[in-house]
Tab-separated table of C-alpha atoms in Angstrom:
chain	number	residue	atom	x	y	z
G	43	MET	CA	134.821	-129.456	159.858
G	44	ALA	CA	133.362	-127.446	156.791
G	45	ALA	CA	130.371	-125.654	157.091
G	46	PRO	CA	126.808	-126.896	155.747
G	47	GLY	CA	126.616	-126.268	151.631
G	48	THR	CA	130.240	-125.297	150.792
G	49	GLN	CA	134.058	-127.149	149.492
G	50	LEU	CA	137.158	-127.261	151.049
G	51	LYS	CA	139.283	-125.353	149.249
G	52	SER	CA	141.912	-128.327	147.495
G	53	LYS	CA	145.666	-127.542	148.150
G	54	ARG	CA	147.447	-127.086	144.718
G	55	PRO	CA	149.426	-130.267	143.945
G	56	THR	CA	153.468	-129.804	144.828
G	57	CYS	CA	156.081	-132.038	143.707
G	58	PRO	CA	157.413	-134.724	146.420
G	59	SER	CA	161.286	-133.429	145.181
G	60	CYS	CA	161.397	-130.082	144.874
G	61	SER	CA	158.320	-128.643	147.425
G	62	LYS	CA	157.114	-126.182	144.497
G	63	PRO	CA	153.539	-126.659	142.379
G	64	THR	CA	153.838	-128.674	140.059
G	65	SER	CA	152.843	-126.005	137.705
G	66	LEU	CA	156.059	-124.648	138.815
G	67	CYS	CA	158.262	-127.923	139.619
G	68	LEU	CA	162.501	-127.510	139.415
G	69	CYS	CA	163.270	-131.270	138.828
G	70	ILE	CA	162.458	-130.844	135.014
G	71	ARG	CA	164.648	-127.932	134.333
G	72	ILE	CA	167.722	-129.492	136.128
G	73	GLN	CA	169.545	-130.935	132.671
G	74	ASN	CA	172.159	-133.572	134.865
G	75	PRO	CA	170.397	-133.840	138.326
G	76	GLY	CA	172.605	-135.653	140.957
G	77	LEU	CA	176.286	-133.800	139.716
G	78	GLN	CA	178.926	-135.405	141.193
G	79	ASN	CA	180.510	-133.357	143.142
G	80	LYS	CA	183.682	-134.128	144.702
G	81	VAL	CA	183.649	-131.375	147.499
G	82	ASN	CA	181.008	-131.849	149.419
G	83	ILE	CA	178.275	-129.839	150.541
G	84	THR	CA	176.629	-129.149	153.652
G	85	ILE	CA	173.499	-127.205	154.489
G	86	LEU	CA	172.519	-125.714	158.011
G	87	GLN	CA	168.994	-124.452	157.148
G	88	HIS	CA	167.397	-122.581	159.265
G	89	SER	CA	164.051	-123.709	160.773
G	90	LEU	CA	162.022	-120.917	158.900
G	91	GLU	CA	164.205	-121.123	155.116
G	92	ARG	CA	162.480	-124.850	154.448
G	93	LYS	CA	159.181	-123.914	153.196
G	94	HIS	CA	159.979	-120.545	151.786
G	95	ALA	CA	159.344	-120.071	148.000
G	96	LEU	CA	162.353	-118.823	147.225
G	97	ASN	CA	164.541	-120.807	148.679
G	98	SER	CA	167.704	-122.223	146.668
G	99	ALA	CA	169.085	-124.988	149.265
G	100	ARG	CA	166.350	-126.832	146.963
G	101	ILE	CA	168.070	-126.633	143.731
G	102	ALA	CA	171.607	-127.927	145.621
G	103	LYS	CA	170.192	-131.247	146.457
G	104	LEU	CA	168.458	-132.153	143.401
G	105	GLY	CA	171.194	-130.945	141.115
G	106	LEU	CA	174.857	-131.882	143.125
G	107	GLN	CA	174.866	-135.286	145.132
G	108	ASN	CA	177.155	-134.798	147.434
G	109	VAL	CA	174.475	-132.244	150.058
G	110	THR	CA	173.501	-132.955	153.058
G	111	VAL	CA	171.345	-130.925	154.929
G	112	SER	CA	169.984	-130.186	158.489
G	113	THR	CA	167.457	-127.531	159.705
G	114	VAL	CA	168.542	-124.809	162.626
G	115	SER	CA	166.265	-123.391	164.873
G	116	ASP	CA	166.606	-120.352	166.487
G	117	VAL	CA	167.522	-120.629	170.716
G	118	LYS	CA	165.325	-119.473	171.940
G	119	PHE	CA	165.474	-120.768	175.373
G	120	ASP	CA	168.849	-121.996	176.169
G	121	ALA	CA	170.624	-124.201	173.748
G	122	THR	CA	173.720	-126.920	174.789
G	123	PHE	CA	176.256	-128.376	172.499
G	124	MET	CA	178.691	-131.550	172.822
G	125	ILE	CA	181.278	-131.418	170.669
G	126	HIS	CA	183.018	-135.022	170.317
G	127	LEU	CA	186.149	-135.942	168.600
G	128	PHE	CA	186.252	-138.610	165.476
G	129	ASP	CA	187.363	-142.047	167.426
G	130	PRO	CA	191.399	-142.190	166.862
G	131	GLY	CA	190.825	-145.909	166.211
G	132	HIS	CA	188.454	-146.289	163.369
G	133	ASP	CA	189.185	-147.125	160.616
G	134	SER	CA	187.504	-144.158	157.924
G	135	GLY	CA	186.405	-146.315	154.571
G	136	SER	CA	184.338	-147.829	157.084
G	137	GLY	CA	181.285	-147.661	159.304
G	138	GLN	CA	177.391	-147.444	160.321
G	139	ASN	CA	174.364	-147.447	157.860
G	140	GLY	CA	173.030	-144.020	157.137
G	141	GLU	CA	170.439	-142.924	154.297
G	142	LYS	CA	171.472	-140.186	151.475
G	143	ASN	CA	170.845	-136.242	152.559
G	144	SER	CA	170.775	-137.439	156.625
G	145	ASP	CA	172.579	-135.282	159.687
G	146	PHE	CA	175.516	-137.747	159.466
G	147	TYR	CA	178.077	-138.365	156.954
G	148	GLN	CA	181.887	-139.923	157.314
G	149	VAL	CA	185.079	-138.684	156.634
G	150	MET	CA	187.039	-139.251	153.387
G	151	ASP	CA	187.513	-142.872	152.407
G	152	ASN	CA	191.464	-142.987	152.279
G	153	GLU	CA	191.114	-145.611	149.546
G	154	ALA	CA	188.879	-143.457	147.063
G	155	ASP	CA	189.531	-139.948	148.661
G	156	GLU	CA	185.943	-139.400	147.985
G	157	PHE	CA	183.311	-138.192	150.187
G	158	ASP	CA	180.790	-141.141	151.202
G	159	ALA	CA	177.274	-139.610	152.435
G	160	SER	CA	175.628	-143.113	153.266
G	161	HIS	CA	178.139	-143.738	156.357
G	162	VAL	CA	177.895	-142.605	159.443
G	163	THR	CA	181.014	-142.563	161.689
G	164	LYS	CA	180.699	-142.667	165.662
G	165	GLY	CA	183.019	-140.117	167.620
G	166	SER	CA	184.436	-140.514	171.164
G	167	LYS	CA	182.289	-141.294	174.287
G	168	GLU	CA	183.773	-138.194	176.150
G	169	PRO	CA	182.397	-135.169	174.756
G	170	VAL	CA	185.706	-132.380	174.114
G	171	ILE	CA	183.201	-129.248	174.642
G	172	THR	CA	179.919	-128.961	176.245
G	173	CYS	CA	179.081	-125.793	175.988
G	174	SER	CA	175.268	-123.792	176.770
G	175	VAL	CA	174.386	-120.839	174.620
G	176	GLY	CA	171.481	-118.429	175.297
G	177	LYS	CA	169.729	-116.359	172.989
G	178	TYR	CA	172.118	-114.209	170.690
G	179	GLY	CA	174.867	-116.694	171.095
G	180	VAL	CA	175.994	-115.513	174.604
G	181	VAL	CA	177.630	-118.367	176.265
G	182	THR	CA	176.510	-119.381	179.189
G	183	ASN	CA	178.224	-122.013	180.050
G	184	ILE	CA	181.690	-123.607	178.924
G	185	SER	CA	183.738	-127.301	179.710
G	186	ILE	CA	186.103	-129.508	178.165
G	187	GLY	CA	186.963	-133.138	178.667
G	188	ASN	CA	189.826	-134.242	180.647
G	189	VAL	CA	191.559	-134.982	177.630
G	190	TRP	CA	192.311	-131.296	176.827
G	191	MET	CA	193.027	-130.691	180.378
G	192	PRO	CA	196.798	-130.557	180.766
G	193	HIS	CA	196.825	-128.487	177.229
G	194	VAL	CA	193.740	-125.573	177.600
G	195	GLN	CA	195.554	-122.672	179.172
G	196	TRP	CA	192.862	-121.036	181.541
G	197	LYS	CA	192.580	-119.810	184.948
G	198	ARG	CA	189.283	-118.655	186.124
G	199	ARG	CA	187.433	-118.371	183.298
G	200	LEU	CA	187.714	-121.076	179.961
G	201	SER	CA	186.441	-119.447	176.949
G	202	LEU	CA	186.592	-120.339	172.823
G	203	ASP	CA	189.980	-118.124	172.327
G	204	LYS	CA	191.117	-120.027	175.180
G	205	ILE	CA	190.616	-123.313	173.655
G	206	LEU	CA	191.526	-122.123	169.887
G	207	ALA	CA	194.588	-120.684	171.586
G	208	SER	CA	195.619	-124.882	172.518
G	209	LYS	CA	197.287	-125.587	169.685
G	210	VAL	CA	196.569	-129.453	170.695
G	211	ALA	CA	192.760	-128.832	170.841
G	212	VAL	CA	193.085	-127.071	167.040
G	213	ASP	CA	194.925	-130.041	165.916
G	214	ASP	CA	192.298	-132.729	167.589
G	215	LEU	CA	189.372	-130.855	166.037
G	216	ALA	CA	191.143	-130.432	162.576
G	217	LYS	CA	191.143	-134.109	161.975
G	218	GLY	CA	187.256	-134.400	162.664
G	219	PHE	CA	184.490	-133.912	165.105
G	220	VAL	CA	180.597	-134.494	165.856
G	221	VAL	CA	178.565	-132.291	167.020
G	222	LYS	CA	175.327	-132.748	168.790
G	223	LYS	CA	172.808	-129.775	169.474
G	224	LEU	CA	170.471	-130.285	172.780
G	225	GLN	CA	167.208	-127.269	172.525
G	226	LYS	CA	165.120	-126.203	175.025
G	227	ARG	CA	161.495	-125.930	174.045
G	228	ARG	CA	158.354	-125.373	175.633
G	229	VAL	CA	155.813	-127.852	175.214
G	230	ASN	CA	152.675	-127.700	172.980
G	231	GLY	CA	152.511	-123.380	174.186
G	232	SER	CA	152.373	-124.193	177.747
G	233	ASP	CA	155.226	-123.148	180.568
G	234	GLU	CA	156.867	-126.312	180.551
G	235	VAL	CA	160.493	-126.584	179.173
G	236	GLU	CA	161.474	-130.359	177.365
G	237	GLU	CA	165.032	-130.714	175.700
G	238	VAL	CA	164.863	-132.498	172.437
G	239	GLU	CA	167.680	-133.031	170.170
G	240	GLU	CA	167.663	-130.454	166.989
G	241	PHE	CA	171.118	-131.838	165.354
G	242	GLU	CA	173.882	-134.050	164.909
G	243	VAL	CA	176.283	-133.291	162.408
G	244	ALA	CA	179.413	-134.763	161.465
G	245	VAL	CA	182.286	-132.536	160.342
G	246	PRO	CA	184.850	-133.997	158.897
G	247	PRO	CA	188.659	-132.901	158.242
G	248	GLY	CA	188.641	-130.781	155.431
G	249	SER	CA	185.553	-128.776	156.731
G	250	VAL	CA	185.050	-125.487	156.019
G	251	LEU	CA	182.903	-122.597	156.511
G	252	LEU	CA	181.604	-120.344	153.466
G	253	PHE	CA	180.830	-117.238	155.750
G	254	PRO	CA	182.206	-113.977	155.529
G	255	SER	CA	183.481	-112.753	159.153
G	256	LYS	CA	186.758	-110.669	159.800
G	257	ASN	CA	189.032	-113.237	159.456
G	258	ALA	CA	187.374	-115.259	156.479
G	259	LEU	CA	190.438	-115.957	153.187
G	260	ASP	CA	189.930	-116.164	149.994
G	261	VAL	CA	190.951	-119.434	148.351
G	262	ASP	CA	194.551	-118.196	147.754
G	263	GLY	CA	194.608	-117.709	151.380
G	264	LEU	CA	193.483	-121.193	151.819
G	265	LYS	CA	195.521	-122.786	149.517
G	266	ALA	CA	198.536	-120.756	151.513
G	267	MET	CA	198.264	-123.031	154.295
G	268	ASP	CA	198.309	-125.915	152.394
G	269	PHE	CA	194.384	-126.142	153.411
G	270	GLU	CA	192.519	-128.418	150.800
G	271	ALA	CA	188.603	-128.379	151.246
G	272	LYS	CA	186.564	-131.362	151.003
G	273	ASN	CA	183.312	-129.974	153.142
G	274	LEU	CA	181.772	-127.227	152.066
G	275	ILE	CA	179.577	-125.543	155.243
G	276	VAL	CA	176.940	-123.497	154.051
G	277	LEU	CA	174.731	-120.825	156.023
G	278	ASP	CA	171.033	-121.596	154.662
G	279	GLY	CA	168.892	-118.250	155.566
G	280	THR	CA	168.328	-114.444	155.664
G	281	TRP	CA	171.203	-112.286	155.753
G	282	SER	CA	170.068	-111.828	159.093
G	283	LYS	CA	168.875	-115.272	160.219
G	284	ALA	CA	172.403	-116.484	159.176
G	285	ARG	CA	174.212	-114.234	161.426
G	286	ARG	CA	172.410	-115.758	163.863
G	287	MET	CA	172.691	-118.745	163.343
G	288	TYR	CA	176.509	-118.012	162.873
G	289	CYS	CA	176.179	-116.291	166.377
G	290	GLU	CA	174.151	-119.119	168.269
G	291	ASN	CA	176.469	-121.740	167.014
G	292	PRO	CA	179.912	-121.206	168.572
G	293	TRP	CA	181.329	-124.567	167.354
G	294	LEU	CA	181.630	-122.915	163.635
G	295	ARG	CA	184.064	-120.576	165.142
G	296	PHE	CA	186.816	-123.924	165.209
G	297	LEU	CA	186.302	-124.106	161.363
G	298	PRO	CA	188.565	-121.894	159.150
G	299	HIS	CA	186.217	-119.287	157.003
G	300	LEU	CA	185.861	-118.710	153.305
G	301	LYS	CA	184.823	-115.503	151.703
G	302	LEU	CA	184.311	-114.838	147.950
G	303	GLU	CA	185.420	-111.735	146.396
G	304	LEU	CA	182.818	-111.306	144.211
G	305	ASP	CA	181.413	-108.009	142.852
G	306	ARG	CA	177.856	-109.085	141.412
G	307	LEU	CA	174.084	-108.888	142.515
G	308	SER	CA	172.384	-111.965	143.050
G	309	LEU	CA	169.397	-112.963	140.930
G	310	TYR	CA	167.625	-112.172	143.925
G	311	SER	CA	167.722	-108.633	144.165
G	312	GLU	CA	164.301	-107.773	142.320
G	313	VAL	CA	162.494	-110.014	144.504
G	314	ARG	CA	163.817	-110.694	147.590
G	315	HIS	CA	166.028	-108.339	149.931
G	316	GLN	CA	170.281	-108.431	149.437
G	317	PRO	CA	172.391	-105.697	151.739
G	318	LYS	CA	174.837	-105.109	149.005
G	319	ALA	CA	176.643	-106.542	145.554
G	320	GLY	CA	178.460	-109.583	147.101
G	321	TYR	CA	175.958	-110.820	148.940
G	322	LEU	CA	174.941	-113.754	147.186
G	323	SER	CA	171.770	-117.024	147.547
G	324	THR	CA	172.034	-120.186	148.824
G	325	ILE	CA	172.897	-121.837	145.365
G	326	GLU	CA	175.083	-118.693	144.199
G	327	SER	CA	177.793	-119.329	147.089
G	328	ILE	CA	177.576	-122.992	147.112
G	329	VAL	CA	178.278	-122.880	142.154
G	330	TYR	CA	180.852	-119.868	142.727
G	331	ALA	CA	182.593	-121.211	145.670
G	332	LEU	CA	182.387	-124.345	143.921
G	333	GLU	CA	184.455	-122.838	141.160
G	334	GLU	CA	186.863	-121.139	142.816
G	335	ILE	CA	187.729	-124.316	145.259
G	336	GLY	CA	188.407	-126.304	141.287
G	337	ASP	CA	185.263	-128.905	141.927
G	338	TYR	CA	183.849	-127.669	138.104
G	339	PRO	CA	181.780	-130.839	136.993
G	340	GLU	CA	179.902	-130.548	133.479
G	341	GLY	CA	176.459	-129.048	133.969
G	342	LEU	CA	177.417	-126.879	137.517
G	343	ASP	CA	176.113	-123.631	135.609
G	344	ASN	CA	172.701	-125.078	134.667
G	345	LEU	CA	171.689	-125.032	138.223
G	346	LEU	CA	172.124	-120.791	138.157
G	347	GLY	CA	169.431	-120.846	134.620
G	348	VAL	CA	166.942	-123.048	136.553
G	349	PHE	CA	167.097	-120.147	139.761
G	350	GLU	CA	167.268	-117.571	137.858
G	351	SER	CA	163.427	-119.052	135.885
G	352	MET	CA	162.321	-119.677	139.990
G	353	VAL	CA	162.815	-116.095	140.654
G	354	SER	CA	161.345	-115.923	137.042
G	355	ASP	CA	158.197	-117.928	138.167
G	356	GLN	CA	158.166	-115.971	141.551
G	357	ARG	CA	158.546	-112.064	140.419
G	358	ARG	CA	155.493	-113.472	137.507
G	359	CYS	CA	153.157	-114.725	140.050
G	360	LYS	CA	153.595	-111.048	142.507
G	361	ASN	CA	153.055	-108.797	139.228
G	362	GLU	CA	149.838	-111.543	138.507
G	363	ARG	CA	148.763	-110.591	142.282
G	364	LEU	CA	149.049	-107.084	142.511
G	365	SER	CA	146.975	-106.808	138.530
G	366	LYS	CA	144.053	-108.677	140.376
G	367	LEU	CA	144.667	-106.497	143.738
G	368	SER	CA	144.402	-103.416	141.051
G	369	SER	CA	141.610	-104.207	138.716
G	370	ALA	CA	139.475	-105.603	142.203
């Protein structure tokens, strides 16, 4: 409550769609909102990135039709991942109703061969993998379901590498799976810890992770494997946060990795640190990846223009604040 004789300072009105101040709204700058992208985009967004003034994932959500965003936080104490295979008997053209941009989406429709984000496909009842992960991605425990027991070669200690060495396991995962993360956290700042579900994400066939790991391939490399990208998974956060998300979500290792061979500075470079050329913002990475894959709806470049204008807004606001400080 405000002290007597004082007034509460009202917050600036914000746009409910882009979450920017109405004076800096991005929505009106997008020429063709909801572009029909054939390759679905799944964004794993770090929890600290969601409200950042320069977060560019919001442009992807506004500008592209098939985008799903799930929030991911750092592992503080312990996290458990459970992976279920898609039910082999399911009809990939049907499922339970879900919401656009929810944490679930369905595999490709066999008839339309388009990604349908408005349905949910349930996975198998028994998890094929249950994995406990500590801070910075240390795997403390891992187990597999009975369906893989005869096919995964291990004696004393099971590991992700041994699962990846099983052709049966790799082939099953390539047909699609659902991953659920349970995260432990403190209750209201006390010493008590509770376990909550952080996300549940379905990973359909044709999923590829956009991340420049040591074994990542370029688009030509994927084509040489006869791999058709249908779902692009993107990590949204600073580069240090993206690396931590990658380490703390070991299920990402089950996916092919895609890298972009680009030697250009990000539009971010003037207002946000980029480690080196080729390290791009989320929306730049998405646009350039879609271009290389061959999914190029008309108006896609406009999203980069919107991003550039957002960076210009931030630069102008920063200069105005510095000018006020210097004149004070």
